[in-house]
Short mmCIF file of C-alpha atoms in Angstrom, two decimals:
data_model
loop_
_atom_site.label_atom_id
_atom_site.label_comp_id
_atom_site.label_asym_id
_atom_site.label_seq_id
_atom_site.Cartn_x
_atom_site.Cartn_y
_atom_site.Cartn_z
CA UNK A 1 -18.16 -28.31 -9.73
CA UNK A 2 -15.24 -30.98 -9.46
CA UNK A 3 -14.64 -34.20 -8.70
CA UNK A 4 -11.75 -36.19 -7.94
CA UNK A 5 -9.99 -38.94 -6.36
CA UNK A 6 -7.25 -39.18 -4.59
CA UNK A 7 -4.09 -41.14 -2.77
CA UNK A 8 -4.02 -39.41 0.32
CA UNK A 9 -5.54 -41.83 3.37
CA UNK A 10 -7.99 -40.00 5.61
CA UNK A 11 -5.89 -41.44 8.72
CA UNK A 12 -3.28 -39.48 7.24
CA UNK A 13 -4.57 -36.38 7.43
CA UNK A 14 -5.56 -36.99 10.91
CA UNK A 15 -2.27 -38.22 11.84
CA UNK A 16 -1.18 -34.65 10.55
CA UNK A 17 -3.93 -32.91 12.32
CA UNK A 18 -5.06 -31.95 9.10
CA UNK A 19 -2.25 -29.36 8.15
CA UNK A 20 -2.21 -27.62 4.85
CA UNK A 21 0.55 -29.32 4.05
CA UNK A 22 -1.10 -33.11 4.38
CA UNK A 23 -4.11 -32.16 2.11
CA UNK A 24 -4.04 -33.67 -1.60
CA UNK A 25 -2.94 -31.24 -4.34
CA UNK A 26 -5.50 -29.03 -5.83
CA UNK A 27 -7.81 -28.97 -3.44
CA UNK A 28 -8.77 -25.30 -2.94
CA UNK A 29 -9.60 -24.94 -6.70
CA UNK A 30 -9.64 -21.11 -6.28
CA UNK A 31 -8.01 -19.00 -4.37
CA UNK A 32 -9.00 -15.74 -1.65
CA UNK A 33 -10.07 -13.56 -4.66
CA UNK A 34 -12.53 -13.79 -7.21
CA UNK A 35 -10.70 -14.03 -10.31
CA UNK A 36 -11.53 -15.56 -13.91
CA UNK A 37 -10.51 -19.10 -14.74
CA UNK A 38 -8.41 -20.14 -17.54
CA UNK A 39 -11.37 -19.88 -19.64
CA UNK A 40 -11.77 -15.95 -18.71
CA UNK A 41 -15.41 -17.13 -17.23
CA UNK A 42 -15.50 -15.68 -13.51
CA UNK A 43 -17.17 -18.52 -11.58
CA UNK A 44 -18.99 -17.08 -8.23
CA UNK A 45 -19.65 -20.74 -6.92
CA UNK A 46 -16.69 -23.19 -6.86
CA UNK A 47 -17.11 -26.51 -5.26
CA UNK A 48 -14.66 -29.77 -5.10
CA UNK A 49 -15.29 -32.92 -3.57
CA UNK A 50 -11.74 -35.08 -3.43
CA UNK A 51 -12.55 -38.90 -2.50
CA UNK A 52 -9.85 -40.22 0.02
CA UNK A 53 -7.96 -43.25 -0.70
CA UNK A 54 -10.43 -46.48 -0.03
CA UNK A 55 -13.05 -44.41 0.53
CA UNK A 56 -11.86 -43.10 3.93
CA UNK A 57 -13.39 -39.78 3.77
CA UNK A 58 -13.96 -37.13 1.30
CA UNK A 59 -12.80 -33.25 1.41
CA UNK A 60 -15.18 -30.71 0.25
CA UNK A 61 -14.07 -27.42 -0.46
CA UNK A 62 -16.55 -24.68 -1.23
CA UNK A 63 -16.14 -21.20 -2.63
CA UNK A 64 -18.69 -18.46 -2.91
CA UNK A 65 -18.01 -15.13 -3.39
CA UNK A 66 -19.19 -12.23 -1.32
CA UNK A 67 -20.35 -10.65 -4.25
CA UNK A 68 -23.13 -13.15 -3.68
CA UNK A 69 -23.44 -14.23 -0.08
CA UNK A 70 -21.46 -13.10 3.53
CA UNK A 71 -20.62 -16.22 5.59
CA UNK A 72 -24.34 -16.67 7.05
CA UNK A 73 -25.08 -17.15 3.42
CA UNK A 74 -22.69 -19.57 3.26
CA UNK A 75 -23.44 -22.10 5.66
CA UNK A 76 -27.08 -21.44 4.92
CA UNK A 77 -26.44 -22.73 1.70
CA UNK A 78 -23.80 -25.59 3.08
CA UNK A 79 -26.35 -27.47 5.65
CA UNK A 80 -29.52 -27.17 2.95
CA UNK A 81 -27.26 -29.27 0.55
CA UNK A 82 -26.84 -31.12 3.63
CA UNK A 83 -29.78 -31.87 4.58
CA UNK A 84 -31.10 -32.74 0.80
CA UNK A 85 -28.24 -35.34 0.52
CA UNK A 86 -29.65 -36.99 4.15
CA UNK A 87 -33.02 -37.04 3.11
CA UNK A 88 -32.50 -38.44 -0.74
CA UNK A 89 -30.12 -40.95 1.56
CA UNK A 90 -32.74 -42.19 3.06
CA UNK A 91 -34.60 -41.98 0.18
CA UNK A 92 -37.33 -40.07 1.10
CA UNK A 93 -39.69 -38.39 -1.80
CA UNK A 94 -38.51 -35.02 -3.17
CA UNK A 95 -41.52 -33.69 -2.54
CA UNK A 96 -42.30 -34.01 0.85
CA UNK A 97 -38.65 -31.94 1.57
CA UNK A 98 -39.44 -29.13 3.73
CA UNK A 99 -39.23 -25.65 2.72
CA UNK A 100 -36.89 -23.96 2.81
CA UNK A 101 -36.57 -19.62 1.72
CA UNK A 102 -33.78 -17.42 0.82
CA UNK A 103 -34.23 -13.79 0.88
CA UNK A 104 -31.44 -11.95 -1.48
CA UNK A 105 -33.15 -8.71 -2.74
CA UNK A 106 -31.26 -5.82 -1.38
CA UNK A 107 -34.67 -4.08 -0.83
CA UNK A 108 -35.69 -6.27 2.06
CA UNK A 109 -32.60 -5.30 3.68
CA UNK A 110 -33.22 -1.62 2.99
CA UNK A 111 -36.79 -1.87 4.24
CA UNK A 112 -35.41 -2.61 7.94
CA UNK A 113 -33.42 0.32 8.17
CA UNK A 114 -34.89 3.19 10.67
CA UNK A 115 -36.14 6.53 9.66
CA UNK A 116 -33.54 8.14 11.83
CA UNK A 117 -29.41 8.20 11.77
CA UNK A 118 -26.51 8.67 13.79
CA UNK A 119 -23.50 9.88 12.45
CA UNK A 120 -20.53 7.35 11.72
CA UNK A 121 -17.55 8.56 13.61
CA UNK A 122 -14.38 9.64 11.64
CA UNK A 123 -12.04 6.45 11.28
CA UNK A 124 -14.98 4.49 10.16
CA UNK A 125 -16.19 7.14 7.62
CA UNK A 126 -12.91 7.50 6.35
CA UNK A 127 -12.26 3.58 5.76
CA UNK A 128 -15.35 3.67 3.35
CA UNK A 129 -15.49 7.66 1.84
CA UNK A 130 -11.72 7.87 0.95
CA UNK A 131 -11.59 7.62 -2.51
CA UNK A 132 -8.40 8.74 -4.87
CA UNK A 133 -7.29 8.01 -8.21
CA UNK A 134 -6.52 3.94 -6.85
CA UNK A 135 -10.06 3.77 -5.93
CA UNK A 136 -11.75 5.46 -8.98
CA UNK A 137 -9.57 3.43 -11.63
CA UNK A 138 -9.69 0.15 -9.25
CA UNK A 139 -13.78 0.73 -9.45
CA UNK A 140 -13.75 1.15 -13.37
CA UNK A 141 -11.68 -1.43 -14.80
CA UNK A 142 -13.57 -5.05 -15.53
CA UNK A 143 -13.94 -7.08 -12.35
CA UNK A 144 -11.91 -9.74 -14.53
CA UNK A 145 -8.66 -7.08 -14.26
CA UNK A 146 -9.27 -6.21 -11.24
CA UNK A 147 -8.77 -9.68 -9.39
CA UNK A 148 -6.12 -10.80 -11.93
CA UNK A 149 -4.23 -7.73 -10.28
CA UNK A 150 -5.47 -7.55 -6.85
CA UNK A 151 -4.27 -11.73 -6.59
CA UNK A 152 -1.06 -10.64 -8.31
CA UNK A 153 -0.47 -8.05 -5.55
CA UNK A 154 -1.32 -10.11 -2.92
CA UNK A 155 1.02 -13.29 -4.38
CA UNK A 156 3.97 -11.02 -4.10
CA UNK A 157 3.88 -10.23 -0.55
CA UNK A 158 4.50 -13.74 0.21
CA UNK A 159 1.52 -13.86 2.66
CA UNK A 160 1.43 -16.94 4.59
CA UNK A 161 -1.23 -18.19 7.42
CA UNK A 162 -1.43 -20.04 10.58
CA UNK A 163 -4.32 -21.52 12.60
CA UNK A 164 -3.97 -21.54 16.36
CA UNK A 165 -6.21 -23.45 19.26
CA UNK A 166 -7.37 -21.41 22.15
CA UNK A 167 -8.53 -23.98 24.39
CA UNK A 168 -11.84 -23.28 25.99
CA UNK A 169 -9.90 -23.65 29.96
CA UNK A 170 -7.14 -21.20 28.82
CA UNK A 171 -9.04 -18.57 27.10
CA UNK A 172 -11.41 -18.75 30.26
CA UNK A 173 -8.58 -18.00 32.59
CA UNK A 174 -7.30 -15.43 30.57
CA UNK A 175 -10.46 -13.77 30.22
CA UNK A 176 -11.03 -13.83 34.16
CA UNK A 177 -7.72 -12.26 34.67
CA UNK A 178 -8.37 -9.64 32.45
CA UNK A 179 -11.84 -8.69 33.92
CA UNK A 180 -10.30 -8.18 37.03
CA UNK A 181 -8.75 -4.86 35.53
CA UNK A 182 -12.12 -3.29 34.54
CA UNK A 183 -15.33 -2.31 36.37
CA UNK A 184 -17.57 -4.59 37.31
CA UNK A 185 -20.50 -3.30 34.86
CA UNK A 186 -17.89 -4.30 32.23
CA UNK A 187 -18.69 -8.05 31.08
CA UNK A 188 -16.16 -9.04 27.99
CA UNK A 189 -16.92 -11.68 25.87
CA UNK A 190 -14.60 -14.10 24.07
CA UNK A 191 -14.56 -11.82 21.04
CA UNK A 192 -13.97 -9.22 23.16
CA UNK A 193 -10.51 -11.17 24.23
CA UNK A 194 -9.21 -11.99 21.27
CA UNK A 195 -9.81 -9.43 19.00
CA UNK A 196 -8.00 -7.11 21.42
CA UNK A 197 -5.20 -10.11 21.76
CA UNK A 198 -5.22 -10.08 17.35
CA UNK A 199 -4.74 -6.48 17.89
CA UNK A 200 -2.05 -6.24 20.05
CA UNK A 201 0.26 -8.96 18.59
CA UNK A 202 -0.63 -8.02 14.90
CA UNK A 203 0.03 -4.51 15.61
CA UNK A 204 3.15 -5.35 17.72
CA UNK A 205 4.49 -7.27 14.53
CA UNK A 206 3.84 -4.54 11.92
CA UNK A 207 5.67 -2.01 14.15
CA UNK A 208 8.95 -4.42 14.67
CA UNK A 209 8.93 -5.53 10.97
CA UNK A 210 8.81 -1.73 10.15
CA UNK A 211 11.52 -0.82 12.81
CA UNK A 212 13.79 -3.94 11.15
CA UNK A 213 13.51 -2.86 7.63
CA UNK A 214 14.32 0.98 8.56
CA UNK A 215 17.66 0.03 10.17
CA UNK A 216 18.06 -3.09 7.85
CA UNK A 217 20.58 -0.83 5.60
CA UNK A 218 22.08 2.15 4.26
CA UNK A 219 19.30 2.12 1.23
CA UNK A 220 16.94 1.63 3.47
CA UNK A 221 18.21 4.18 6.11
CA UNK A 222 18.06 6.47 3.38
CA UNK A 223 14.71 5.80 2.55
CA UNK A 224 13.02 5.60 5.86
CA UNK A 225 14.57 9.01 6.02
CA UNK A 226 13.28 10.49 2.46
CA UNK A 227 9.95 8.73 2.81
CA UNK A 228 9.28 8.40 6.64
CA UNK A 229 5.91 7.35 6.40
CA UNK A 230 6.51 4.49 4.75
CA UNK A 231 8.74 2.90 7.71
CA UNK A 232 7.61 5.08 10.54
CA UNK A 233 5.43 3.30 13.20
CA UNK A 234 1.59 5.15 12.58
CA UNK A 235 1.11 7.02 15.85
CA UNK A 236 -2.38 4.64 16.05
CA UNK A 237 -3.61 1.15 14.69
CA UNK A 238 -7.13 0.16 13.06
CA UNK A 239 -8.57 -3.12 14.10
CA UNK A 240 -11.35 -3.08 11.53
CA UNK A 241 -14.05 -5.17 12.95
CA UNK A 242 -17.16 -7.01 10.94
CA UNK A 243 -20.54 -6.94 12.26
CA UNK A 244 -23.17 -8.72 11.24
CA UNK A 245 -26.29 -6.15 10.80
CA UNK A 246 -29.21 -8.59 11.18
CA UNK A 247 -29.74 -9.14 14.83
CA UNK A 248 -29.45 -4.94 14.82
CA UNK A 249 -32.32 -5.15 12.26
CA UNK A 250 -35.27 -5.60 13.77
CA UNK A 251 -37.20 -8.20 11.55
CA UNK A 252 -34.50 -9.12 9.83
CA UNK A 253 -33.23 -12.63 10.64
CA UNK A 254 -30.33 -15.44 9.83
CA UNK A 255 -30.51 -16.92 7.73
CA UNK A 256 -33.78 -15.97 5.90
CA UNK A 257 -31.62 -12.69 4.62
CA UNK A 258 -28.77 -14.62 2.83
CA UNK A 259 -27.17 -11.69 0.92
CA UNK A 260 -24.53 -9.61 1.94
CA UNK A 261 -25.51 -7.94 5.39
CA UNK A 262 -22.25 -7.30 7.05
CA UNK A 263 -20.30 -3.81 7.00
CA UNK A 264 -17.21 -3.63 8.58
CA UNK A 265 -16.52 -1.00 11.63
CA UNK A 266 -13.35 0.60 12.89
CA UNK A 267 -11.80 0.87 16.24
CA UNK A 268 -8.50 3.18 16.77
CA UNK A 269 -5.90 2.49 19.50
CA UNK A 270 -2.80 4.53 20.14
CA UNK A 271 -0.02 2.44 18.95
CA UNK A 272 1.69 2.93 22.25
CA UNK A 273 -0.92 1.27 23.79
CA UNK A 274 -0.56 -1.45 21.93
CA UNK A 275 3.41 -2.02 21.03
CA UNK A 276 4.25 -1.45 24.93
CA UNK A 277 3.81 -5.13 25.73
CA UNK A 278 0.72 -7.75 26.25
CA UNK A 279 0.02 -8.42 29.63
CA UNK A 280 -3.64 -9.03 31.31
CA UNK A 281 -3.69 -5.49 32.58
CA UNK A 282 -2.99 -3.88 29.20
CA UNK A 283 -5.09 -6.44 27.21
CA UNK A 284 -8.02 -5.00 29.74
CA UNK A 285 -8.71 -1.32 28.22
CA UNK A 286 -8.49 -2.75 24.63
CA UNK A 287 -11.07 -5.68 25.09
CA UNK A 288 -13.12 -3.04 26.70
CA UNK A 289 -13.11 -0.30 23.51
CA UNK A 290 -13.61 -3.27 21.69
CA UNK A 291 -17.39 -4.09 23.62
CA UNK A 292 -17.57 -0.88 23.75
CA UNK A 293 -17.51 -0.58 19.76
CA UNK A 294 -19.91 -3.98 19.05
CA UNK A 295 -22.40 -2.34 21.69
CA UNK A 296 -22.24 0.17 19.84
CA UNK A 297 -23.68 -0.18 16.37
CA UNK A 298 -27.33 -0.22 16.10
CA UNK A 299 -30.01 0.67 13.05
CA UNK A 300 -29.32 4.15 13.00
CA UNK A 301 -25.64 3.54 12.54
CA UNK A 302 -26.38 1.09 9.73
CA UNK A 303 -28.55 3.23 8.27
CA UNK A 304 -26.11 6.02 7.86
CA UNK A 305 -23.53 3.13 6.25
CA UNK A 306 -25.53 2.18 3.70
CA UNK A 307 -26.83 5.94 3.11
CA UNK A 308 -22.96 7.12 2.77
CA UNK A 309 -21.99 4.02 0.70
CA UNK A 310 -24.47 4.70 -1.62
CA UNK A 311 -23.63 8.16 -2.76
CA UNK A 312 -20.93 7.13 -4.43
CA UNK A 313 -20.51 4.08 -6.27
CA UNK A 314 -17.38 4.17 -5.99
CA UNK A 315 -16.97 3.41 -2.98
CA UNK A 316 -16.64 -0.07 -2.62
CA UNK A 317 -13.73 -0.36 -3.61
CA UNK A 318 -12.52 2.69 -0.80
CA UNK A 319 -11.69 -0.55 1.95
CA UNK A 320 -9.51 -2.55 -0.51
CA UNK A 321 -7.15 0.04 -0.59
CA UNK A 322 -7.60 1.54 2.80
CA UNK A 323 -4.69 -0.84 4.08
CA UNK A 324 -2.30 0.38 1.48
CA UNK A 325 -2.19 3.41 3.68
CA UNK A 326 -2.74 2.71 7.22
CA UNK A 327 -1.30 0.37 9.80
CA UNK A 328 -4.40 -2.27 10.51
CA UNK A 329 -5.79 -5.72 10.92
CA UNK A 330 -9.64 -6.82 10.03
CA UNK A 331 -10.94 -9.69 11.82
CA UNK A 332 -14.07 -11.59 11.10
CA UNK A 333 -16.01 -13.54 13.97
CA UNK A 334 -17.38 -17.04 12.49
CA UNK A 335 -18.13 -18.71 15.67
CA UNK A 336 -21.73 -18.59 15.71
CA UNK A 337 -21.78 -19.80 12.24
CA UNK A 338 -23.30 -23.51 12.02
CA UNK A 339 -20.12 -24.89 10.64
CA UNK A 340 -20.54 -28.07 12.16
CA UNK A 341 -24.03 -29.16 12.02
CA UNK A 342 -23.51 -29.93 7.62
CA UNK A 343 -24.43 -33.75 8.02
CA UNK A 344 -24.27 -35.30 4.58
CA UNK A 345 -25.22 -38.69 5.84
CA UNK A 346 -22.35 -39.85 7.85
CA UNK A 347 -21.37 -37.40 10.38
CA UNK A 348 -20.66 -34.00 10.69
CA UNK A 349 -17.26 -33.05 9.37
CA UNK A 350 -14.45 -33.75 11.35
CA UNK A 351 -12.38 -30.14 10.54
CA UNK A 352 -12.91 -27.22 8.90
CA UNK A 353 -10.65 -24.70 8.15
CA UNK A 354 -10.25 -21.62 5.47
CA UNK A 355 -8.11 -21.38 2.43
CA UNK A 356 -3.92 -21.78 3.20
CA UNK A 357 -2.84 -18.12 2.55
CA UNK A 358 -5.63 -15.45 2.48
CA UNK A 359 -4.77 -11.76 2.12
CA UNK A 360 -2.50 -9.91 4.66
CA UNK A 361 -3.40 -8.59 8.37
CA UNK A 362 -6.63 -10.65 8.08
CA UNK A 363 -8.21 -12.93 11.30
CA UNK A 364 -10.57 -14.92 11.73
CA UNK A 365 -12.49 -16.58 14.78
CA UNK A 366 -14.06 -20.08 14.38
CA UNK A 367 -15.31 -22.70 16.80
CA UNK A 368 -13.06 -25.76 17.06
CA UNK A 369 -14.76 -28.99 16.20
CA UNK A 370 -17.27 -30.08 19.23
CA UNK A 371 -15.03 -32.47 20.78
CA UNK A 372 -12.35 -30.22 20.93
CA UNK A 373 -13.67 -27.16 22.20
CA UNK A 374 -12.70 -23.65 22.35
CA UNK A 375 -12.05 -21.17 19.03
CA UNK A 376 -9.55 -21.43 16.32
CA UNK A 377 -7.96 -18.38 15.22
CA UNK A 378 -6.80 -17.76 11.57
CA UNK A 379 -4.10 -15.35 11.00
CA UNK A 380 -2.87 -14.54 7.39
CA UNK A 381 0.30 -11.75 6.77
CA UNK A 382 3.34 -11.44 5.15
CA UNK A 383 5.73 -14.08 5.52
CA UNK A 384 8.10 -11.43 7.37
CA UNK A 385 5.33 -10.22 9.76
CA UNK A 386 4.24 -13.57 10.51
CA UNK A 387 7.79 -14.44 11.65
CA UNK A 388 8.08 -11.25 14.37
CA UNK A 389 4.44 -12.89 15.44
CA UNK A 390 5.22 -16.33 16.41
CA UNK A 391 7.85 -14.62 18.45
CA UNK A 392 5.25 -13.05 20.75
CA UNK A 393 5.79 -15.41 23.95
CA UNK A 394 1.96 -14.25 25.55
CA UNK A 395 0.24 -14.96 22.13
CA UNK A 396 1.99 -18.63 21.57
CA UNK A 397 1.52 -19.37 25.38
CA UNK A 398 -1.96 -18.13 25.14
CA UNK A 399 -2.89 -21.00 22.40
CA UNK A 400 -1.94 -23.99 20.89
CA UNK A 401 -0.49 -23.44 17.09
CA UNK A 402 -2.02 -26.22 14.79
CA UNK A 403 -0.21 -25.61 11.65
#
């Protein structure tokens, strides 16, 4: 826990519609992986509160790791601080707080799970059985080596991120025009639209930065010729795609259960259908595999998950190093997450937003602040990727790009 003050005025960082590059220095006192401070103590919790100039505002940043909590967790924990700080505020006796219970014992999870299974189909069981000599040595050194290295790796891909608006009219519109290519028992959902959009213009990039670097010299010429899966375009593309198990667990509810209970689940388009341009009609089959994927996890299927995950230790490491190999993207849908309601006392917050660089080919979808409206997507990828992306003239007219 930190606390600091700072020079920066809070109109300031309005004025600059709160960009990254507007917020005091230091703020994000750790960074997308859980690594060991200076002292060699790995802290699972990390929270700083920066005062604004005159007492404008204050920033909060908070931090805890998924070895703890998944994102319901999170903001479970974020609006129960909340609410304590509004009603010691008011100055209301401790006692008479109401209740409030966390469930974190893996076993209650466990206890939900069906009797019978369904078998996980083969791009999803690969993303979380393929293990190697990566995976085995990545799984036995100290967690204190492995994020030193893992945050090393990531730091030298110069991965940068973006946030983009998708106003609530727009997204509507676009939505509408691509439900006119499907059946009419076919109902998308905003997810459903962009997370086949993140799909198409992440997987368009990948392919063009891959095509550039092949032709980009002799060396490389030579190379993509000696080692032609290495700058060859993968004949598909894996959007892997979090779920969040609990409302597919019956008794299990948000956000009693405030451990981990997400898995992640993979859905495979050709790459042609992907790289051959984004238009309403072609956005239309890929929103539709990508209902047809959410639909499609239920008890059984996260039964057989956590059944396969757990013969082999191991494996938890298998998805860190699953993108070392293949062509893909893994988005995360926050939008139902309470990120708004935390009232300290004076208002809910006026933006929130994740960390400034993440780790690459990683999305996420959060609401925009309630007078705004709409979703705000954050994209994080290599600085070269990210460059072929914001040249995508349907994904920049399709949103509004913050910072």
């Amino acid at each position: 826990f930190l606390e600091s003050q700072s020079s920066v005025h809070f109109r300031d960082l309005h004025a600059a519609k709160f960009s990254w590059d507007a917020l005091p220095s230091g703020v994000a006192t750790v960074g997308a992986i859980t690594t060991a401070d200076a002292a060699g103590i790995i802290k699972l919790a990390n929270v700083h509160i920066v005062r604004l100039q005159d007492n404008s505002g204050i920033i909060v940043f908070i931090n805890i790791s998924h070895y703890l909590v998944d994102g319901v967790g999170l903001f479970g924990f974020v609006n129960r601080w909340a609410e304590i700080c509004r009603w010691k505020r008011r100055g209301s006796a401790a006692n008479d707080l109401p209740a409030c219970h966390y469930i974190f014992e893996r076993s209650s999870l466990l206890d939900k799970m069906p009797e019978d299974r369904k078998a996980l189909d083969d791009p999803t069981l690969e993303l979380i059985t393929t293990t190697g000599p990566l995976v085995r040595w990545l799984a036995w050194i100290s967690p204190k080596t492995r994020g030193m290295l893992l945050s090393k790796a990531f730091s030298l891909m110069s991965v940068v991120g973006h946030t983009f608006h998708f106003p609530t009219s727009r997204l509507a519109s676009l939505r509408a025009s691509v439900q006119g290519y499907l059946p009419s028992d076919v109902r998308l959902s905003d997810n459903d639209i962009l997370t086949a959009l993140l799909s198409m213009v992440i997987a368009q990039s990948q392919v063009e930065c891959k095509r550039d670097s092949a032709s980009a010299s002799y060396l490389s010429s030579l190379a993509s010729y000696l080692f032609p899966s290495m700058y060859a375009p993968d004949s598909s593309f894996v959007t892997q795609v979090v779920i969040d198990t609990r409302p597919r667990l019956k008794g299990l509810s948000a956000p009693a259960y405030a451990g981990n209970a997400i898995l992640t689940h993979c859905l495979v388009n050709s790459m042609e259908s992907l790289t051959s341009g984004i238009t309403e009609q072609s956005l239309a089959p890929i929103a539709k595999s990508v209902r047809q994927l959410v639909n499609g996890v239920d008890s059984q299927i996260i039964g057989q998950y956590v059944d396969t995950l757990h013969k082999d230790l191991l494996r938890f490491m298998c998805p860190a190093t699953y993108a070392f190999t293949k062509t893909t993207m893994l988005v995360s849908n926050q939008s139902r997450f309470p990120i708004y309601q935390a009232d300290f006392g004076d208002g809910i917050p006026t933006w929130v937003s994740s960390v400034r660089a993440f780790f690459p080919n990683f999305s996420s979808i959060m609401p925009a602040p309630p007078s705004t409206g709409g979703y705000v997507v954050y994209i994080s990828m290599t600085e070269r990727d990210m460059a072929k992306l914001l040249q995508n003239r349907f994904w920049m007219s399709a949103n509004d790009m913050l910072y």
